[in-house]
PDB file of C-alpha atoms in Angstrom:
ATOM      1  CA  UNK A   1     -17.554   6.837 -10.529  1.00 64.00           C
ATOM      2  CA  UNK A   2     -14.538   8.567  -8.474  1.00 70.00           C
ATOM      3  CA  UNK A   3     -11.223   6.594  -8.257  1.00 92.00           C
ATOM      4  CA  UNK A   4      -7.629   6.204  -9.967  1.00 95.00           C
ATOM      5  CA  UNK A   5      -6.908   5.012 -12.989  1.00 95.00           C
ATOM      6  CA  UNK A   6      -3.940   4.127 -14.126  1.00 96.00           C
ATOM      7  CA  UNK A   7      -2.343   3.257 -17.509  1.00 95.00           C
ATOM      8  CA  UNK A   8      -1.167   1.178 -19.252  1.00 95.00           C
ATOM      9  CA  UNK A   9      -1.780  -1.965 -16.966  1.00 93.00           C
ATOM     10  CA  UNK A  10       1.033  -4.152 -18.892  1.00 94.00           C
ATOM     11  CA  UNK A  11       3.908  -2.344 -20.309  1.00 93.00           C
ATOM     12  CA  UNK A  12       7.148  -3.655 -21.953  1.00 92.00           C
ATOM     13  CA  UNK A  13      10.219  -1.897 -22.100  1.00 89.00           C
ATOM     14  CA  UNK A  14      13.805  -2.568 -23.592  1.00 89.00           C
ATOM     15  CA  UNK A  15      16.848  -1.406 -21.538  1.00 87.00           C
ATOM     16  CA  UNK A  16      17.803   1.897 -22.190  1.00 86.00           C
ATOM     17  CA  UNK A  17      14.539   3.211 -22.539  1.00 90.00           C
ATOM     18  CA  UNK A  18      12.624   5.619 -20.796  1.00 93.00           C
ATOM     19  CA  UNK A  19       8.602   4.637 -19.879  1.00 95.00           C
ATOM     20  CA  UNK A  20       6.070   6.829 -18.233  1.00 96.00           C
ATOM     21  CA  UNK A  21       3.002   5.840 -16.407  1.00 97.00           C
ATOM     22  CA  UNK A  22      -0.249   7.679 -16.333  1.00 98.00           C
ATOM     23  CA  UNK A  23      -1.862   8.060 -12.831  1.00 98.00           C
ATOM     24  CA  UNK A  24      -5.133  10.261 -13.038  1.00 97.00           C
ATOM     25  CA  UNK A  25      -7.745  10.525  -9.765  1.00 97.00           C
ATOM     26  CA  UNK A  26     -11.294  12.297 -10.098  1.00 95.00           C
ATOM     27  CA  UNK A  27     -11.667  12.643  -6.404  1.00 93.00           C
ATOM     28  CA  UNK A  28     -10.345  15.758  -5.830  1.00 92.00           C
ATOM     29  CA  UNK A  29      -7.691  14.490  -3.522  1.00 92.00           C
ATOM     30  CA  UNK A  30      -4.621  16.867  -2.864  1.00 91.00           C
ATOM     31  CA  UNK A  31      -1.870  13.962  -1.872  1.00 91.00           C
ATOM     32  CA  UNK A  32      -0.456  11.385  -4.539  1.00 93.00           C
ATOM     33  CA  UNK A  33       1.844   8.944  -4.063  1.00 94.00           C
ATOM     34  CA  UNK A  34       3.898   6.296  -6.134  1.00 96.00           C
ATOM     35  CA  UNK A  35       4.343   2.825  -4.727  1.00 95.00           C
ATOM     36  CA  UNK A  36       6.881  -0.027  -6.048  1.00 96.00           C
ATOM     37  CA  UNK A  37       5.931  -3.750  -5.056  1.00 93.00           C
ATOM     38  CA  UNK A  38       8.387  -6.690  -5.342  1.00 91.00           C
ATOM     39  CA  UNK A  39       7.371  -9.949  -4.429  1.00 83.00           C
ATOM     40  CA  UNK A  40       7.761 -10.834  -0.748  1.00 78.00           C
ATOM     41  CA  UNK A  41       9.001  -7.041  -0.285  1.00 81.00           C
ATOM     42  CA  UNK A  42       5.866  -5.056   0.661  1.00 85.00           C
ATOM     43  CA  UNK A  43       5.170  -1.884  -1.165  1.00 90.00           C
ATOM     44  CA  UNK A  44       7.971   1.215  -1.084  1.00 92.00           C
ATOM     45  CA  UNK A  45       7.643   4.781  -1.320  1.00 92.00           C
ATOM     46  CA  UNK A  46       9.262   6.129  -4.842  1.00 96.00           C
ATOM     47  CA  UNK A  47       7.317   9.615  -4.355  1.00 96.00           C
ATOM     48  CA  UNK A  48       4.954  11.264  -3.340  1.00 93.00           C
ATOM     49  CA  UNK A  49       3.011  14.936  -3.506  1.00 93.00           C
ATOM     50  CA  UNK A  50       1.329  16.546  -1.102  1.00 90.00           C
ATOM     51  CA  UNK A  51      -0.329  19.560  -3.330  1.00 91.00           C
ATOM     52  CA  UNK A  52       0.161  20.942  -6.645  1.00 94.00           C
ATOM     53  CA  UNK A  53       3.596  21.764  -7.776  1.00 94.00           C
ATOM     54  CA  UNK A  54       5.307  19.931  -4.761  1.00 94.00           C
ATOM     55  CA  UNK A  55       6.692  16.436  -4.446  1.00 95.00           C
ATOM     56  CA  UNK A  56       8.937  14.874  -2.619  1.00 94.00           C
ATOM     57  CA  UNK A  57      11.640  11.778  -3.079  1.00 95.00           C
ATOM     58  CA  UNK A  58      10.678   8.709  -1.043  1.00 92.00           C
ATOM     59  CA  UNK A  59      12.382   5.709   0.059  1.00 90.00           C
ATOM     60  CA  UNK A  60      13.579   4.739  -3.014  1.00 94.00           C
ATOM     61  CA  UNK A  61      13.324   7.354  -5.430  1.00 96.00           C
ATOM     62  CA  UNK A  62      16.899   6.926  -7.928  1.00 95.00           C
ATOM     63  CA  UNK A  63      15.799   6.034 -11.368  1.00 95.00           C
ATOM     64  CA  UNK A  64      12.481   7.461 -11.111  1.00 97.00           C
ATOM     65  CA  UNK A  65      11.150  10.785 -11.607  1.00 97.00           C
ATOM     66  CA  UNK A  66       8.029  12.597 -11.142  1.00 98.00           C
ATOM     67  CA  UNK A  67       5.391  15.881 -12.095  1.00 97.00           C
ATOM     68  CA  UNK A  68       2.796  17.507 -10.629  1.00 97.00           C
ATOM     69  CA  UNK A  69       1.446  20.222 -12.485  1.00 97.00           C
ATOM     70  CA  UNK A  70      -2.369  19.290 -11.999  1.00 96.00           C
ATOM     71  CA  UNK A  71      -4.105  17.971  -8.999  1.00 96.00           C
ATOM     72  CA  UNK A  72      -5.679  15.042 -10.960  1.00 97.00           C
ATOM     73  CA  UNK A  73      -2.252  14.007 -12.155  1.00 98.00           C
ATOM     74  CA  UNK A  74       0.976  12.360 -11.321  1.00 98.00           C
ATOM     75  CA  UNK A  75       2.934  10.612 -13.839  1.00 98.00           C
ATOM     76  CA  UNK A  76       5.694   8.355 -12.495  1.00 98.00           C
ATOM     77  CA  UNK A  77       9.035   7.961 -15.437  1.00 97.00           C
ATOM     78  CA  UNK A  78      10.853   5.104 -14.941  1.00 95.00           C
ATOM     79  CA  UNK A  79      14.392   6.255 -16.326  1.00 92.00           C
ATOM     80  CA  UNK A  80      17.086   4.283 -18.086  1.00 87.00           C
ATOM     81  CA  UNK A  81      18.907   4.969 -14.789  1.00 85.00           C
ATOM     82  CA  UNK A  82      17.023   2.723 -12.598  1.00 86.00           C
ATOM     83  CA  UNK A  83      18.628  -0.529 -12.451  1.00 86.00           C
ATOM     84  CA  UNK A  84      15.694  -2.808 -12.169  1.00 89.00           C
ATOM     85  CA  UNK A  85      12.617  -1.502 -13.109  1.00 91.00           C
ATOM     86  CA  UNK A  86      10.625  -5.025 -13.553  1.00 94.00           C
ATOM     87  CA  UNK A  87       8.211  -4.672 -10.808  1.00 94.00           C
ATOM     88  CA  UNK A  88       4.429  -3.383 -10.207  1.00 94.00           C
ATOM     89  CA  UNK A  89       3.369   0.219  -9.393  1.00 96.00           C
ATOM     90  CA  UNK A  90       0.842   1.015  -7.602  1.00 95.00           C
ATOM     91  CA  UNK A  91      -0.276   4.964  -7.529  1.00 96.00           C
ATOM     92  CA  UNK A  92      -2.514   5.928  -4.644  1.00 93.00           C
ATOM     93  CA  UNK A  93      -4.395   9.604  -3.391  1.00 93.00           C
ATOM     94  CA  UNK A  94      -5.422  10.813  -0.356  1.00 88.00           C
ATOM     95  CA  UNK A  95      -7.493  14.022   0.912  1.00 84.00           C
ATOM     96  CA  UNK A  96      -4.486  15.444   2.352  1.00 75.00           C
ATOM     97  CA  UNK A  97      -1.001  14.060   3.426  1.00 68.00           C
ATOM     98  CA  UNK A  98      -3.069  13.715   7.269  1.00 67.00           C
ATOM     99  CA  UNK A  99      -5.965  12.428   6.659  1.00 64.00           C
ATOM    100  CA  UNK A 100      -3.392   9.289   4.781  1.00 60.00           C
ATOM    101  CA  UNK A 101      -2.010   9.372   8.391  1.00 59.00           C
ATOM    102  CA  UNK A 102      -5.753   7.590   8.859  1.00 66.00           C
ATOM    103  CA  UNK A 103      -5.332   5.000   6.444  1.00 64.00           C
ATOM    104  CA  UNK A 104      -7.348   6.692   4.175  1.00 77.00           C
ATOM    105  CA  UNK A 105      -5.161   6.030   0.792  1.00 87.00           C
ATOM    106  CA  UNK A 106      -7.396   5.140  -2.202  1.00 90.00           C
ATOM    107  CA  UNK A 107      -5.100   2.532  -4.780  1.00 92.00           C
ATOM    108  CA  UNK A 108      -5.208   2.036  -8.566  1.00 94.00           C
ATOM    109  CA  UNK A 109      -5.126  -1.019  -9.847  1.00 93.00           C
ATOM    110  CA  UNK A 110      -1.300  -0.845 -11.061  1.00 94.00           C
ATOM    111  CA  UNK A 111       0.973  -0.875 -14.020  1.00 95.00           C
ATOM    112  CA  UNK A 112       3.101  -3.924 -14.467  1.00 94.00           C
ATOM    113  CA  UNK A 113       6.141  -3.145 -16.174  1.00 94.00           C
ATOM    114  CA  UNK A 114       8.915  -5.472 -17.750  1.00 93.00           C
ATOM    115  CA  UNK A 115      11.887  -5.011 -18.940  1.00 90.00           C
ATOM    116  CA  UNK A 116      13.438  -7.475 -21.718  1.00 85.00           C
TER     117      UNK A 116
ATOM    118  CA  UNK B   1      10.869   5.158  13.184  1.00 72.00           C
ATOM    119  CA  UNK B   2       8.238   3.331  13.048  1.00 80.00           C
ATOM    120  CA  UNK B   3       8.034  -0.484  11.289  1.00 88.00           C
ATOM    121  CA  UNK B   4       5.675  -3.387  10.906  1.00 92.00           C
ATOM    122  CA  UNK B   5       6.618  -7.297  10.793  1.00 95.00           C
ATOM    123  CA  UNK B   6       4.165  -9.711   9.582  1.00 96.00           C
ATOM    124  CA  UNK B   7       5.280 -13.002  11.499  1.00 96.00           C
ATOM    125  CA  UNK B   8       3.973 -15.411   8.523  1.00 95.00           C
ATOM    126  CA  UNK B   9       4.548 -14.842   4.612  1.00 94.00           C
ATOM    127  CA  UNK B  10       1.913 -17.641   4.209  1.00 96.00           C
ATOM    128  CA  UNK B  11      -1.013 -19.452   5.972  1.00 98.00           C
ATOM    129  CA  UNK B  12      -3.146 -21.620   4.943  1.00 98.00           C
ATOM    130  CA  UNK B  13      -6.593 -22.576   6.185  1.00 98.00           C
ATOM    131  CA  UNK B  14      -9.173 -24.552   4.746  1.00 97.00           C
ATOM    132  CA  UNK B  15     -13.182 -22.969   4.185  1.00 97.00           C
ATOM    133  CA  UNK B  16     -14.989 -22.431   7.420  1.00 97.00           C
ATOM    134  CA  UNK B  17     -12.001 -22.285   9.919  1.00 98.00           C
ATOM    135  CA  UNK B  18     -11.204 -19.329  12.087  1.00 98.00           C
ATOM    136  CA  UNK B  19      -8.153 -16.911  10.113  1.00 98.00           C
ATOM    137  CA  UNK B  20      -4.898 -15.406  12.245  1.00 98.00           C
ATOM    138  CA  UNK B  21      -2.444 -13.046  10.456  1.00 98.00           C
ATOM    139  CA  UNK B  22      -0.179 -11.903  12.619  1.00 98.00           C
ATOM    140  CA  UNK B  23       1.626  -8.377  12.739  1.00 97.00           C
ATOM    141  CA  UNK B  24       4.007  -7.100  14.962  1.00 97.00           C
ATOM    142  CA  UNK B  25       4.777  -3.122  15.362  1.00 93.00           C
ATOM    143  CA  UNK B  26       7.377  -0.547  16.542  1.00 90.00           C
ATOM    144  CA  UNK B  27       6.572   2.483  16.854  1.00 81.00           C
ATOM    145  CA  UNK B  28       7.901   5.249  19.317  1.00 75.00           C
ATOM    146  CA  UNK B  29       4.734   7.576  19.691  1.00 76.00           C
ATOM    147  CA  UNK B  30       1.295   6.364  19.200  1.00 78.00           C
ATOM    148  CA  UNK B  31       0.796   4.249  15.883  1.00 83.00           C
ATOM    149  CA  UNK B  32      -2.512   4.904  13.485  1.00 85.00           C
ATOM    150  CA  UNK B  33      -2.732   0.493  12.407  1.00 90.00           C
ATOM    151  CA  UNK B  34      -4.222  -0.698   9.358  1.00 92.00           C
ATOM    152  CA  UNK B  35      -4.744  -3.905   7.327  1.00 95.00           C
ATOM    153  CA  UNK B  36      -5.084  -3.608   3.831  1.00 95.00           C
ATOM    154  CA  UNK B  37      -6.106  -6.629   1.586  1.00 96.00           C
ATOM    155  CA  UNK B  38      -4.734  -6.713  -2.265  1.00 94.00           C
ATOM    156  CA  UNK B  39      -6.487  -9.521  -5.065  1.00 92.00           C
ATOM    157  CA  UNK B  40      -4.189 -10.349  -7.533  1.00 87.00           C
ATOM    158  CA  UNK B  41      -3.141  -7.931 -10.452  1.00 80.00           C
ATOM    159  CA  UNK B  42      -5.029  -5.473  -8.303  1.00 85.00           C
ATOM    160  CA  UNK B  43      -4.716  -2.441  -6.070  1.00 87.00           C
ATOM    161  CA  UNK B  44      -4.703  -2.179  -1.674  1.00 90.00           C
ATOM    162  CA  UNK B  45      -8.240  -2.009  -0.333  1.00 92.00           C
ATOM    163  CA  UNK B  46      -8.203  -0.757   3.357  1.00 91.00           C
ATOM    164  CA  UNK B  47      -9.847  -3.403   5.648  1.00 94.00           C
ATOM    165  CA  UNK B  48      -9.819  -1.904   8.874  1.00 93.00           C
ATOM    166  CA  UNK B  49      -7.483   1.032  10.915  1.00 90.00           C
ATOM    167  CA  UNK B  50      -6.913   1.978  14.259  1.00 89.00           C
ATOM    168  CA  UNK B  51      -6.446   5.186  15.468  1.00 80.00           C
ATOM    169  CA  UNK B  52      -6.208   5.554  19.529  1.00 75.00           C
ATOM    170  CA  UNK B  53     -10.142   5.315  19.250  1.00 74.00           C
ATOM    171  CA  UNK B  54     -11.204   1.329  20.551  1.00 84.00           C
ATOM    172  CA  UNK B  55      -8.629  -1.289  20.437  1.00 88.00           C
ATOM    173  CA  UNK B  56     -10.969  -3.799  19.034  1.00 94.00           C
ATOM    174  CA  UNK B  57     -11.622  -2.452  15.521  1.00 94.00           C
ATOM    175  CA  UNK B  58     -14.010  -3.640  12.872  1.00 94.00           C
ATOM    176  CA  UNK B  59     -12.992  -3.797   9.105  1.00 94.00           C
ATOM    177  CA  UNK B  60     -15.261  -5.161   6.162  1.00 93.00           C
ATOM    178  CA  UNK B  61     -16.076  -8.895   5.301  1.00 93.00           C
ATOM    179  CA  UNK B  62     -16.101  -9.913   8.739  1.00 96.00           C
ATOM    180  CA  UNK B  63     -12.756  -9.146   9.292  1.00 97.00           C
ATOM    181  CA  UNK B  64     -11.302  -7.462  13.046  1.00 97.00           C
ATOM    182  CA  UNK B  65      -7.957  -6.645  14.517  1.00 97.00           C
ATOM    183  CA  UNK B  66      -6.984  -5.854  18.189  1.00 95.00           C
ATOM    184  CA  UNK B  67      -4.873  -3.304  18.981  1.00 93.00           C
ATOM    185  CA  UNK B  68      -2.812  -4.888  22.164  1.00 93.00           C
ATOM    186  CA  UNK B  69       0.098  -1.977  23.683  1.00 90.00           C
ATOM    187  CA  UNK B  70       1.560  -4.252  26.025  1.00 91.00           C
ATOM    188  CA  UNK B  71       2.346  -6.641  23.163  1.00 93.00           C
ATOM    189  CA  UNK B  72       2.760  -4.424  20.377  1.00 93.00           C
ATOM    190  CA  UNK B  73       0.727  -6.607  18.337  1.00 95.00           C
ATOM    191  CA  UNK B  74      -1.991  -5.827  15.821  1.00 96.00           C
ATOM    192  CA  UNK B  75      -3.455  -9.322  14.546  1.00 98.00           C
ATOM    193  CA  UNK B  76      -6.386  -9.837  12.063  1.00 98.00           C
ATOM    194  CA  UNK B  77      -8.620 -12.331  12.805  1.00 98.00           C
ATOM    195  CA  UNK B  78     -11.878 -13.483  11.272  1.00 98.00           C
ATOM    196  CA  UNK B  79     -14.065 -16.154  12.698  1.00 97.00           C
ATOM    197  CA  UNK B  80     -14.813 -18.391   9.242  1.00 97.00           C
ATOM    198  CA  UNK B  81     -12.753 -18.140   6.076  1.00 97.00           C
ATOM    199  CA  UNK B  82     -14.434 -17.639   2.644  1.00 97.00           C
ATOM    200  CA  UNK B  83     -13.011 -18.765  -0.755  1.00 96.00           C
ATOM    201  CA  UNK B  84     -13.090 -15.124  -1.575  1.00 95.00           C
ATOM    202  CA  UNK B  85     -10.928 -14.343   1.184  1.00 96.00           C
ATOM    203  CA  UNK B  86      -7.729 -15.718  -0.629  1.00 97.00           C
ATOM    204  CA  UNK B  87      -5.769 -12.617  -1.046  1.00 96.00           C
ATOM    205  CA  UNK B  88      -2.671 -10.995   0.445  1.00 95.00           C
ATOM    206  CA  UNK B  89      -2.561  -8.933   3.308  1.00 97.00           C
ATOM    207  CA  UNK B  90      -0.343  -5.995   4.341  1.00 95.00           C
ATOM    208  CA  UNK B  91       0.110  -4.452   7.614  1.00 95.00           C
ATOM    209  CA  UNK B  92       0.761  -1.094   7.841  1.00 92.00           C
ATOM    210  CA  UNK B  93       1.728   1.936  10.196  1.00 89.00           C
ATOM    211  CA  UNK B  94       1.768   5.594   9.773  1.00 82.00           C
ATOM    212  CA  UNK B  95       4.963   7.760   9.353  1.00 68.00           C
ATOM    213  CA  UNK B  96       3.645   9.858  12.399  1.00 63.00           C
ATOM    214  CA  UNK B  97       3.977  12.746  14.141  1.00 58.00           C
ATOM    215  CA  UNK B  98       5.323  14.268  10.665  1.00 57.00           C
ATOM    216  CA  UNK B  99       2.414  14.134   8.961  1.00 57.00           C
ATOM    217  CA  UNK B 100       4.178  13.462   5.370  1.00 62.00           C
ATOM    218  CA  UNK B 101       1.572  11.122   4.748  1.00 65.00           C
ATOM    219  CA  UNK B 102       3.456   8.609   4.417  1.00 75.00           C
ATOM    220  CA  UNK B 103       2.687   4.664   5.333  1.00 84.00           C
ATOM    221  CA  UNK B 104       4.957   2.045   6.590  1.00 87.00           C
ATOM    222  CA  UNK B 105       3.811  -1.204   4.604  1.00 90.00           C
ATOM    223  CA  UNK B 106       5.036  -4.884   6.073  1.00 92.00           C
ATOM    224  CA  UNK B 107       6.133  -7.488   3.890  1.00 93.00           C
ATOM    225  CA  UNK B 108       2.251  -8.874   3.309  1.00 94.00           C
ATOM    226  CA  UNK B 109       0.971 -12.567   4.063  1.00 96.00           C
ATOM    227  CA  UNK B 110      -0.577 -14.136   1.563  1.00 96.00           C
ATOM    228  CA  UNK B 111      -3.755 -16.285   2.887  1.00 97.00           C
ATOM    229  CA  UNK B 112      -4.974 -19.162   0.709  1.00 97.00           C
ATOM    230  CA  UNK B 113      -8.316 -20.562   1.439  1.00 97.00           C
ATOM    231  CA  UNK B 114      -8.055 -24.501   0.551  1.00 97.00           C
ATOM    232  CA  UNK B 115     -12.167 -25.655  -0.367  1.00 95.00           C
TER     233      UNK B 115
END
């Protein structure tokens, strides 16, 4: 079956650490994008790619950095420079950066990190 | 720039009654619409779009939204709740004419379906 996975679902971190999360799609999408949701605060743009070897900083891309070095792959680091990381990611794909113009973004099913 | 307001945070209906999230937009060229629904712990699953095509646009489950210019509205209705229903719901615009891909996500309603 085609979709994105991402891991872990449930990660713990202590402050000062570093974490990265795994975002892999099989559906040959070129566009990838990393989402942040906060309660009551609707989902924001950390970053996003639109093709191999490209991305971009979002709305709210300070603590966070990115890679894109395949087309299946973009893993999101939450850095020890991001002031509150407790919150759930959602990574998403579309064909291209247009056709996402049509709504067409396909979602993982999130990581949920906290930070003790 | 474009943004989305979703006039509720939280409604509540009981089984079999008639559903109304609301959603305002701004946009300054034409806006591409969409409702996505999200189950707890889980990812955004589109429901429906609109894209200049009809302004009454069908989505999945029953749901529909109407696309209304003069009121810059973009509600989702659906005629008889379901327990499974009980989700949240995000309105959502595109970040057009650039073409970054990018979407404009409101601040979600969360429906509860009361039995």
């Amino acid at each position: 079956d085609g979709g994105i996975t991402q891991s872990p679902k449930y990660l713990f971190r202590k402050e000062g650490q570093n974490v990265t999360l795994s975002c892999e799609q099989n559906l040959n999408h070129d566009a990838m994008y990393w989402y942040r949701q906060d309660p009551g605060q609707g989902l924001r743009l950390i970053y996003y790619s639109q093709i191999v070897n490209d991305f971009q900083k979002g709305d709210i891309a300070e603590g966070y950095s990115v890679s894109r070095e395949k087309k299946e792959s973009f893993p999101l680091t939450v850095t020890s420079a991001q002031k509150n990381p407790t919150a759930f990611y959602l990574c998403a794909s579309s064909i291209s950066s247009v056709t996402a113009n049509t709504g067409e973004l396909f979602f993982g099913e999130g990581s949920r990190l906290t930070v003790l | 720039a474009q943004s989305v307001t979703q006039l509720d945070s939280h409604v509540s209906v009981s089984e079999g009654t008639p559903v109304l999230l609301r959603c305002n937009y701004s946009s300054s060229y034409s806006p591409s619409l969409f409702w996505y629904v999200q189950h707890p712990n889980k990812g955004l699953q589109l429901l429906l779009k609109y894209t200049s095509a009809a302004t009454l646009v069908k989505g999945i489950n029953g749901f529909e939204a109407e696309f209304k210019k003069s009121e810059t509205s973009f509600h989702l209705t659906k005629p008889s709740a379901h327990m499974s229903d009980a989700a949240e719901y995000f309105c959502v615009v595109s970040d057009r004419p650039s073409n970054t891909g990018k979407l404009i996500f409101g601040q979600g309603t969360t429906l509860q379906v009361k039995p």
